[in-house]
């Protein structure tokens, strides 16, 4: 198949799909839709389920032409419903045929959308990510991380810019990112029989820089999946929100975990430095962690519009939806217990244990005051009781009037957030 013939075939199939999705009320549309979708892998991806031995792949030129053609179509298609349904039909993970190959083409299409600032494609990708199994979403996210944080020297600036034209994509990206990088030590993994490389559980320096940039520039980004829940998103997500392997609605749980666990970063991550667009000075992993933690505290303070939307029932029709549940906070305490030094009931001043517990205390205090975490004083005392005791934790749990169990030395208030 020559290049012109292939391009014409792609355009024809997309036009036919557009006609079907634009006329859902047509009695014959259902049959036509199924017939067209069954041709997608054969015509567009050159993969046939009935002739596996003779499967082909697109040439590099055809791949480039395909991603360019799809990106242009999605940007020009003004009907949001039709645009997403075509995107979903092309990259549905429900079909076994050419699944991995379609996933790779999707990664290239989204990567192109980032550098070309195509909000239409990224909005489709965001909804696809929210309604697809997490394993496929993580594959896409890690592919983008490789493209923009590993292969390109200045690629991080392109990812940072996404917040200006597709905040919902950034929000879903954060959810997938924080669910993948667990920041757990190798010792913890060995306890459950899993052997991993420490660094695979930790985001790289550039990735941490992107996250802190997003949080500081627009704290409300973490709630845009709730506050910008339009009819299309509500319809698609309602059907998949309860699936056991789908992403959560917001990245709050993952970000809280990152803020608390980052003090335990492996030594190999602490030495490198980076110069960001906002600061000419060289910043370390610890510096970026402090910025990210400060950004997350601002995120919690910006939660009121999302809480109002949930209370009105406009977010998936569930007024009892929790942004950060007691169960999630309890799981974080469990992880923190496995990372802390059990021999120290009171952590040493300036230690990773003290910083992590203090970060948890700050996050919990603001989350409870903003009603992001619906937890009573007694419940929080029980929740935090197993943790090593710091002065800040005791103040948050019991109030300033209780006599501290820690030596009565003046408490230093750190300004390094």
Coordinates of C-alpha atoms in Angstrom, one line a residue:
X1 CA 0.0 0.0 0.0
X2 CA 1.6 3.2 -1.1
X3 CA 1.6 6.3 1.2
X4 CA -1.2 8.2 -0.5
X5 CA -3.5 5.1 -0.6
X6 CA -2.9 4.5 3.2
X7 CA -3.6 8.2 4.1
X8 CA -6.8 8.1 2.0
X9 CA -7.9 4.9 3.8
X10 CA -7.3 6.5 7.2
X11 CA -9.3 9.6 6.2
X12 CA -12.2 7.6 4.8
X13 CA -12.5 5.4 7.9
X14 CA -12.5 8.4 10.2
X15 CA -15.1 10.2 8.0
X16 CA -17.3 7.1 8.3
X17 CA -16.9 6.9 12.0
X18 CA -17.7 10.6 12.3
X19 CA -20.9 9.9 10.4
X20 CA -21.9 7.1 12.7
X21 CA -21.2 9.0 15.9
X22 CA -23.0 12.1 14.6
X23 CA -26.2 10.1 13.9
X24 CA -26.6 7.9 17.0
X25 CA -30.3 8.0 16.6
X26 CA -30.2 6.2 13.2
X27 CA -31.6 2.7 13.4
X28 CA -28.8 1.3 11.3
X29 CA -26.1 3.1 13.1
X30 CA -25.3 0.3 15.6
X31 CA -24.5 -2.2 12.9
X32 CA -22.5 0.3 10.9
X33 CA -20.5 1.3 14.1
X34 CA -19.6 -2.3 14.9
X35 CA -18.6 -3.0 11.3
X36 CA -16.4 0.1 11.2
X37 CA -14.7 -0.5 14.5
X38 CA -13.9 -4.1 13.4
X39 CA -12.0 -2.6 10.5
X40 CA -9.9 -0.1 12.6
X41 CA -7.0 -2.5 13.4
X42 CA -6.8 -3.8 9.9
X43 CA -7.1 -0.5 8.0
X44 CA -5.3 1.9 10.3
X45 CA -2.9 -0.2 12.3
X46 CA -2.4 -3.0 9.7
X47 CA -3.2 -5.7 12.2
X48 CA -5.6 -8.5 11.6
X49 CA -6.8 -10.8 14.3
X50 CA -7.5 -13.7 12.0
X51 CA -4.1 -13.8 10.3
X52 CA -1.6 -13.3 13.1
X53 CA 1.2 -14.9 11.2
X54 CA 0.9 -12.3 8.4
X55 CA 0.6 -9.3 10.7
X56 CA 2.5 -6.2 9.5
X57 CA 3.4 -2.9 11.1
X58 CA 3.3 0.6 9.9
X59 CA 6.4 2.0 8.4
X60 CA 8.0 4.9 10.3
X61 CA 6.7 7.3 7.6
X62 CA 3.1 5.9 7.9
X63 CA 3.3 6.2 11.7
X64 CA 4.3 9.8 11.4
X65 CA 1.5 10.4 8.8
X66 CA -1.0 8.7 11.0
X67 CA -0.3 10.7 14.2
X68 CA -0.2 13.9 12.2
X69 CA -3.5 13.1 10.5
X70 CA -5.2 12.1 13.8
X71 CA -3.9 15.1 15.6
X72 CA -5.1 17.5 12.9
X73 CA -8.5 15.9 12.8
X74 CA -9.0 16.0 16.6
X75 CA -8.0 19.6 16.7
X76 CA -10.4 20.6 13.9
X77 CA -13.4 18.5 15.1
X78 CA -15.5 20.9 17.0
X79 CA -18.1 18.4 18.4
X80 CA -16.6 17.2 21.6
X81 CA -18.7 14.1 21.8
X82 CA -17.9 12.9 18.3
X83 CA -14.2 13.8 18.8
X84 CA -13.9 11.6 22.0
X85 CA -15.9 8.7 20.6
X86 CA -13.6 8.5 17.6
X87 CA -10.6 8.7 19.9
X88 CA -12.0 6.0 22.1
X89 CA -12.9 3.7 19.2
X90 CA -9.3 4.0 17.8
X91 CA -7.6 3.4 21.1
X92 CA -9.9 1.2 23.0
X93 CA -8.0 -1.3 25.2
X94 CA -11.0 -3.7 25.0
X95 CA -9.9 -5.2 21.7
X96 CA -7.1 -7.7 22.0
X97 CA -5.9 -7.3 18.4
X98 CA -2.9 -5.0 18.1
X99 CA -3.3 -3.9 21.7
X100 CA 0.3 -3.1 22.5
X101 CA 0.9 -1.6 19.1
X102 CA -2.1 0.7 19.4
X103 CA -0.9 1.7 22.8
X104 CA 2.5 2.7 21.4
X105 CA 0.9 4.7 18.6
X106 CA -1.3 6.4 21.3
X107 CA 1.9 7.4 23.2
X108 CA 3.3 9.0 20.1
X109 CA 0.1 10.8 19.4
X110 CA -0.1 12.3 22.9
X111 CA 3.6 13.1 22.9
X112 CA 3.0 15.1 19.6
X113 CA 0.0 16.8 21.2
X114 CA 2.2 18.0 24.1
X115 CA 4.8 19.6 21.9
X116 CA 2.3 21.0 19.5
X117 CA 0.0 22.3 22.4
X118 CA -3.1 20.5 21.0
X119 CA -5.6 20.9 23.8
X120 CA -8.2 18.8 21.9
X121 CA -6.0 15.7 21.8
X122 CA -4.9 16.1 25.4
X123 CA -8.5 16.5 26.6
X124 CA -9.4 13.2 24.8
X125 CA -6.4 11.6 26.3
X126 CA -7.3 12.8 29.8
X127 CA -10.8 11.3 29.6
X128 CA -9.4 8.1 28.1
X129 CA -6.9 7.8 31.0
X130 CA -9.6 8.3 33.6
X131 CA -11.8 5.6 32.1
X132 CA -9.2 3.0 31.2
X133 CA -7.4 0.4 33.3
X134 CA -4.5 1.8 35.2
X135 CA -1.9 -0.5 33.7
X136 CA -2.5 1.1 30.2
X137 CA -2.6 4.6 31.6
X138 CA 0.8 4.0 33.5
X139 CA 2.3 2.7 30.2
X140 CA 1.3 6.0 28.5
X141 CA 2.5 8.2 31.3
X142 CA 5.9 6.4 31.6
X143 CA 6.4 6.7 27.8
X144 CA 5.8 10.5 28.1
X145 CA 8.2 10.7 31.1
X146 CA 10.9 9.0 28.9
X147 CA 10.2 11.4 26.0
X148 CA 10.2 14.7 28.0
X149 CA 12.4 13.9 31.1
X150 CA 15.0 11.5 29.8
X151 CA 15.4 11.8 26.0
X152 CA 15.1 15.6 25.7
X153 CA 17.4 18.0 27.6
X154 CA 14.7 20.7 27.9
X155 CA 11.6 18.6 27.5
X156 CA 10.4 19.3 31.0
X157 CA 9.4 22.8 29.9
X158 CA 6.9 21.3 27.3
X159 CA 5.3 19.2 30.0
X160 CA 5.1 22.2 32.4
X161 CA 3.3 24.2 29.7
X162 CA 0.4 21.7 29.5
X163 CA -1.1 23.4 32.5
X164 CA -1.9 26.4 30.4
X165 CA -4.0 24.6 27.8
X166 CA -5.1 21.3 29.3
X167 CA -5.3 21.3 33.1
X168 CA -7.5 18.1 33.2
X169 CA -4.7 16.3 31.4
X170 CA -2.2 17.5 34.0
X171 CA -4.6 16.4 36.8
X172 CA -5.0 12.9 35.4
X173 CA -1.2 12.7 34.7
X174 CA -0.6 13.5 38.4
X175 CA -3.0 10.8 39.5
X176 CA -1.3 8.1 37.4
X177 CA 2.2 9.4 38.3
X178 CA 1.6 9.3 42.1
X179 CA -0.1 5.9 41.9
X180 CA 2.9 4.4 40.1
X181 CA 5.9 5.9 42.0
X182 CA 5.2 4.5 45.5
X183 CA 8.4 5.8 47.1
X184 CA 8.7 2.7 49.3
X185 CA 12.2 1.4 50.3
X186 CA 13.7 -1.8 49.0
X187 CA 13.5 -3.2 52.6
X188 CA 9.7 -2.8 52.6
X189 CA 9.5 -4.5 49.3
X190 CA 11.6 -7.4 50.5
X191 CA 9.2 -7.9 53.4
X192 CA 6.4 -8.8 50.9
X193 CA 8.7 -10.8 48.7
X194 CA 9.2 -8.2 45.9
X195 CA 12.7 -7.4 44.7
X196 CA 13.0 -4.0 42.9
X197 CA 15.5 -1.4 42.1
X198 CA 15.1 1.4 44.7
X199 CA 15.2 4.1 42.0
X200 CA 12.3 2.6 40.1
X201 CA 10.0 3.6 43.0
X202 CA 11.0 7.2 42.9
X203 CA 10.4 10.0 40.4
X204 CA 13.4 11.5 38.8
X205 CA 14.6 15.1 39.5
X206 CA 13.0 16.6 36.4
X207 CA 9.7 14.9 37.1
X208 CA 9.6 16.3 40.7
X209 CA 10.3 19.7 39.2
X210 CA 7.3 19.4 36.9
X211 CA 5.0 18.4 39.7
X212 CA 6.1 21.3 42.1
X213 CA 5.7 23.7 39.2
X214 CA 2.1 22.7 38.5
X215 CA 1.1 22.8 42.2
X216 CA 2.6 26.2 42.8
X217 CA 1.3 27.7 39.6
X218 CA -2.3 26.5 39.9
X219 CA -3.2 24.6 43.1
X220 CA -6.8 24.2 41.8
X221 CA -5.4 21.9 39.1
X222 CA -5.9 18.9 41.5
X223 CA -9.6 19.4 41.5
X224 CA -10.4 20.2 37.9
X225 CA -11.7 16.7 37.3
X226 CA -14.4 17.5 39.9
X227 CA -15.0 21.2 39.3
X228 CA -14.9 20.8 35.5
X229 CA -17.1 17.7 35.3
X230 CA -19.1 18.4 32.2
X231 CA -21.8 16.1 30.7
X232 CA -19.4 14.1 28.5
X233 CA -17.0 13.4 31.4
X234 CA -19.8 12.6 33.8
X235 CA -21.4 10.1 31.3
X236 CA -18.1 8.3 30.5
X237 CA -16.7 8.2 34.0
X238 CA -19.9 7.0 35.7
X239 CA -19.6 3.8 33.7
X240 CA -16.0 3.2 34.8
X241 CA -15.5 4.9 38.1
X242 CA -16.3 1.8 40.2
X243 CA -13.9 -0.5 38.3
X244 CA -11.3 -1.8 40.7
X245 CA -8.3 -0.9 38.5
X246 CA -9.3 2.6 37.5
X247 CA -7.7 5.9 38.6
X248 CA -9.0 7.9 41.5
X249 CA -10.8 11.2 40.9
X250 CA -8.1 13.4 42.3
X251 CA -4.3 13.1 43.0
X252 CA -4.6 14.1 46.7
X253 CA -3.9 10.7 48.2
X254 CA -0.9 10.2 46.0
X255 CA 0.5 13.7 46.5
X256 CA 0.1 13.4 50.3
X257 CA 2.1 10.2 50.1
X258 CA 4.8 11.8 48.1
X259 CA 5.2 14.7 50.5
X260 CA 5.5 12.4 53.5
X261 CA 7.8 9.8 52.0
X262 CA 10.2 12.1 50.0
X263 CA 12.5 12.6 53.1
X264 CA 13.4 8.9 52.7
X265 CA 14.7 9.3 49.2
X266 CA 17.8 7.2 48.3
X267 CA 21.1 8.9 48.7
X268 CA 21.8 8.6 44.9
X269 CA 18.9 11.0 44.2
X270 CA 20.0 13.6 46.7
X271 CA 23.3 14.7 45.1
X272 CA 22.2 15.8 41.6
X273 CA 21.0 19.4 41.1
X274 CA 18.7 21.1 38.6
X275 CA 18.2 24.7 37.5
X276 CA 14.5 25.6 37.0
X277 CA 12.8 28.3 35.0
X278 CA 11.6 29.9 38.3
X279 CA 14.9 29.9 40.1
X280 CA 18.4 30.4 38.7
X281 CA 19.9 28.6 41.7
X282 CA 20.7 24.9 41.6
X283 CA 18.0 22.9 43.3
X284 CA 18.4 19.5 44.9
X285 CA 15.8 16.7 45.3
X286 CA 15.2 18.0 48.9
X287 CA 14.7 21.6 47.6
X288 CA 12.1 20.5 45.1
X289 CA 10.5 18.3 47.7
X290 CA 10.1 21.3 50.0
X291 CA 8.5 23.3 47.1
X292 CA 6.2 20.4 46.3
X293 CA 5.1 20.1 49.9
X294 CA 4.4 23.9 50.1
X295 CA 2.4 23.6 46.8
X296 CA 0.4 20.7 48.2
X297 CA -0.5 22.7 51.3
X298 CA -1.8 25.4 48.9
X299 CA -3.8 22.7 47.1
X300 CA -5.6 21.7 50.3
X301 CA -6.4 25.3 51.0
X302 CA -7.9 25.6 47.5
X303 CA -10.3 22.7 48.0
X304 CA -13.5 24.6 48.8
X305 CA -15.0 24.7 45.2
X306 CA -14.5 21.0 44.8
X307 CA -16.1 20.3 48.2
X308 CA -19.1 22.4 47.2
X309 CA -19.4 20.6 43.8
X310 CA -19.4 17.3 45.7
X311 CA -21.9 18.4 48.3
X312 CA -24.3 19.5 45.5
X313 CA -24.1 16.0 43.9
X314 CA -22.7 17.4 40.7
X315 CA -19.6 15.1 40.9
X316 CA -20.8 11.6 39.8
X317 CA -24.0 12.2 41.8
X318 CA -22.3 11.2 45.0
X319 CA -22.4 13.8 47.8
X320 CA -20.5 11.5 50.1
X321 CA -17.4 11.3 47.9
X322 CA -14.2 11.7 49.9
X323 CA -11.3 13.7 48.5
X324 CA -8.9 12.1 51.1
X325 CA -10.5 9.3 53.1
X326 CA -9.6 8.0 56.6
X327 CA -8.7 4.7 55.0
X328 CA -6.2 6.4 52.7
X329 CA -4.7 8.4 55.6
X330 CA -4.5 5.1 57.6
X331 CA -2.7 3.4 54.8
X332 CA -0.2 6.3 54.6
X333 CA 0.5 6.0 58.4
X334 CA 1.2 2.3 57.8
X335 CA 3.7 3.1 55.0
X336 CA 5.3 5.8 57.2
X337 CA 5.7 3.3 60.1
X338 CA 7.6 0.9 57.8
X339 CA 9.9 3.7 56.7
X340 CA 10.6 5.2 60.1
X341 CA 13.3 3.9 62.5
X342 CA 11.3 1.9 65.1
X343 CA 14.1 2.2 67.7
X344 CA 13.4 5.9 68.1
X345 CA 10.1 6.7 69.9
X346 CA 11.1 10.3 69.5
X347 CA 13.0 11.0 66.2
X348 CA 16.2 12.9 66.2
X349 CA 16.0 16.6 65.4
X350 CA 16.6 17.1 61.7
X351 CA 16.2 13.4 60.9
X352 CA 14.1 12.0 57.9
X353 CA 11.7 10.5 60.5
X354 CA 11.0 13.9 62.1
X355 CA 10.6 15.7 58.8
X356 CA 8.2 13.0 57.4
X357 CA 6.1 13.0 60.6
X358 CA 6.0 16.8 60.6
X359 CA 4.9 16.8 57.0
X360 CA 2.1 14.3 57.8
X361 CA 1.1 16.5 60.7
X362 CA 0.9 19.7 58.6
X363 CA -1.0 18.0 55.8
X364 CA -3.5 16.4 58.3
X365 CA -4.1 19.6 60.1
X366 CA -5.0 21.6 57.0
X367 CA -6.9 18.7 55.5
X368 CA -9.1 18.4 58.7
X369 CA -9.6 22.1 58.9
X370 CA -10.7 22.3 55.3
X371 CA -12.9 19.2 55.7
X372 CA -10.9 17.4 53.0
X373 CA -10.2 14.7 55.6
X374 CA -13.3 14.0 57.6
X375 CA -11.7 12.9 60.8
X376 CA -12.6 13.8 64.4
X377 CA -9.9 14.8 67.0
X378 CA -10.3 11.4 68.7
X379 CA -10.1 9.5 65.4
X380 CA -6.9 11.4 64.5
X381 CA -5.3 10.7 67.9
X382 CA -6.0 7.0 67.3
X383 CA -4.8 7.2 63.7
X384 CA -1.5 8.9 64.5
X385 CA -0.7 7.2 67.8
X386 CA 1.6 4.5 66.3
X387 CA 3.8 7.2 64.7
X388 CA 7.1 8.5 66.4
X389 CA 6.2 11.6 68.4
X390 CA 7.2 15.0 67.3
X391 CA 6.2 18.3 69.0
X392 CA 4.2 19.3 65.9
X393 CA 2.3 16.0 65.8
X394 CA 1.4 16.3 69.5
X395 CA 0.1 19.8 68.9
X396 CA -2.1 18.7 66.0
X397 CA -3.4 15.6 67.7
X398 CA -3.9 16.9 71.3
X399 CA -3.7 20.7 71.1
X400 CA -1.2 23.2 72.4
X401 CA -2.3 23.0 76.1
X402 CA -1.3 19.3 76.6
X403 CA 2.0 18.8 78.3
X404 CA 4.3 17.3 75.8
X405 CA 5.9 13.9 76.2
X406 CA 9.0 15.3 74.5
X407 CA 11.8 17.1 76.4
X408 CA 10.8 20.7 77.1
X409 CA 13.1 22.4 74.7
X410 CA 12.1 25.4 72.7
X411 CA 10.4 24.4 69.4
X412 CA 12.0 25.8 66.3
X413 CA 9.6 26.9 63.6
X414 CA 11.0 26.0 60.2
X415 CA 10.4 28.3 57.3
X416 CA 11.7 25.7 54.8
X417 CA 8.5 24.4 53.3

